[in-house]
XYZ file of C-alpha atoms in Angstrom:
160
model
C -2.173 31.640 -30.590
C -1.326 33.239 -33.929
C 1.896 35.134 -34.505
C -0.170 38.321 -34.815
C -1.770 37.658 -31.448
C 1.643 36.956 -29.932
C 2.911 40.312 -31.160
C -0.227 42.060 -29.943
C 0.207 40.507 -26.533
C 3.873 41.519 -26.424
C 2.997 45.033 -27.437
C 0.613 45.223 -24.354
C 3.524 43.795 -22.262
C 5.909 46.476 -23.599
C 3.398 49.202 -22.824
C 2.964 47.861 -19.245
C 6.704 47.572 -18.680
C 7.726 50.940 -20.119
C 4.629 52.987 -19.284
C 4.801 54.563 -22.717
C 1.547 55.787 -24.279
C 3.035 56.922 -27.633
C 4.716 53.737 -28.870
C 7.642 53.719 -31.263
C 7.477 50.305 -33.042
C 11.258 50.282 -33.582
C 11.730 50.552 -29.799
C 9.246 47.689 -29.331
C 11.127 45.579 -31.824
C 14.520 46.319 -30.144
C 12.973 45.507 -26.773
C 11.577 42.219 -28.109
C 14.937 41.301 -29.603
C 16.691 42.044 -26.258
C 14.230 39.592 -24.615
C 15.057 36.746 -27.017
C 12.227 37.263 -29.456
C 12.810 35.189 -32.594
C 13.691 37.649 -35.276
C 11.998 37.290 -38.724
C 14.054 36.133 -41.667
C 14.770 39.029 -43.910
C 13.262 38.807 -47.390
C 15.507 37.741 -50.263
C 17.317 40.397 -52.263
C 14.867 39.811 -55.143
C 11.830 40.320 -52.798
C 13.426 43.436 -51.436
C 14.174 44.854 -54.883
C 10.691 43.893 -56.118
C 9.181 45.834 -53.316
C 11.259 48.839 -54.080
C 10.155 48.638 -57.741
C 6.476 48.327 -56.622
C 6.820 51.362 -54.314
C 8.483 53.379 -57.013
C 5.849 52.330 -59.605
C 3.059 53.466 -57.221
C 4.856 56.781 -56.648
C 5.495 57.697 -60.305
C 3.324 60.414 -61.693
C 2.823 61.969 -65.157
C 0.678 64.971 -66.008
C -2.491 64.768 -68.143
C -1.909 66.874 -71.300
C -5.433 68.293 -71.247
C -5.983 69.025 -67.506
C -2.392 69.371 -66.395
C -3.319 67.220 -63.359
C -1.095 64.402 -62.144
C -1.995 60.807 -62.448
C -0.430 57.538 -61.489
C 1.704 56.031 -64.265
C 1.090 52.508 -63.100
C -2.078 50.883 -61.824
C -1.803 47.959 -59.420
C -4.080 45.087 -60.288
C -4.742 42.429 -57.650
C -4.155 38.841 -58.818
C -4.330 35.550 -56.988
C -1.440 33.104 -57.200
C -2.276 30.013 -55.225
C -2.587 31.110 -51.595
C -0.965 34.458 -52.265
C -2.544 37.783 -53.185
C -0.167 39.654 -55.444
C -0.273 42.602 -57.712
C 0.718 43.112 -61.288
C 1.232 46.657 -62.671
C -0.022 48.059 -65.891
C 0.773 51.438 -67.458
C -2.333 53.676 -67.128
C -1.874 54.821 -70.763
C -2.000 51.165 -71.916
C -4.605 49.765 -69.457
C -7.763 48.151 -70.696
C -11.097 49.265 -69.242
C -11.171 45.878 -67.384
C -7.760 46.454 -65.864
C -8.732 50.005 -64.759
C -11.888 48.684 -63.230
C -10.009 46.108 -61.245
C -7.435 48.634 -60.047
C -9.960 51.395 -59.124
C -12.332 48.940 -57.487
C -9.527 47.627 -55.307
C -8.424 51.136 -54.272
C -12.074 52.056 -53.552
C -12.424 48.960 -51.335
C -9.293 50.146 -49.453
C -10.979 53.522 -48.863
C -14.211 51.810 -47.659
C -12.216 49.541 -45.336
C -10.374 52.559 -43.823
C -13.575 54.498 -43.420
C -15.376 51.563 -41.731
C -12.469 50.987 -39.345
C -12.193 54.665 -38.515
C -15.979 54.799 -37.819
C -15.694 51.797 -35.486
C -12.775 53.498 -33.724
C -14.809 56.717 -33.286
C -17.893 54.780 -32.090
C -15.791 53.136 -29.447
C -14.192 56.451 -28.383
C -17.546 58.103 -28.191
C -18.926 55.214 -26.023
C -16.088 55.546 -23.474
C -16.113 59.344 -23.528
C -19.802 60.211 -23.255
C -19.163 63.633 -21.772
C -16.912 64.752 -24.652
C -18.252 66.443 -27.713
C -18.784 63.906 -30.512
C -16.255 63.950 -33.308
C -18.133 64.354 -36.590
C -16.783 62.300 -39.502
C -18.376 63.030 -42.840
C -17.781 60.156 -45.201
C -18.913 61.838 -48.371
C -15.525 62.932 -49.635
C -16.777 64.527 -52.889
C -16.405 68.073 -51.620
C -12.949 67.356 -50.197
C -11.748 65.907 -53.531
C -13.156 68.959 -55.430
C -11.304 71.290 -53.021
C -8.053 69.440 -53.633
C -8.572 69.700 -57.370
C -9.238 73.383 -57.103
C -6.201 73.841 -54.902
C -4.131 72.128 -57.590
C -5.514 74.558 -60.139
C -4.632 77.520 -57.964
C -1.080 76.285 -57.283
C -0.389 75.683 -60.973
C -1.684 79.159 -61.865
C 0.760 80.715 -59.335
C 3.768 78.718 -60.545
C 2.914 78.727 -64.237
């Protein structure tokens, strides 16, 4: 059994023991620790700081001079290093077309994976709740994106 499967099994055990339906993973971890679960080794200080830098790089925004809209300062580009999948970061203002293609294709794949998974979750829920009204999930997000862009325009008009 893989470590992931062990944790999934323990999660079911926790749910059975506590009767909780809304599960706080910090409570699960504390419960596991109190039952002798082998705790993971914390990452090194360099790994921890690198993660903080990565998080901060992904959060940093600048504003386009022409549109006034925010954009990510750094683009994450997936790279393979032996068995590991890592990311390197490139400033959007300095990125080549190839680098932007890699970054945006990776982010698009994340969206597709999320949409696929969400669709499977809904398909299952619909199959076990046939008397409930079906939950509609439009996956063409073009209109939603345009609404957000328009809302950005309206909020900047009010503050500017």
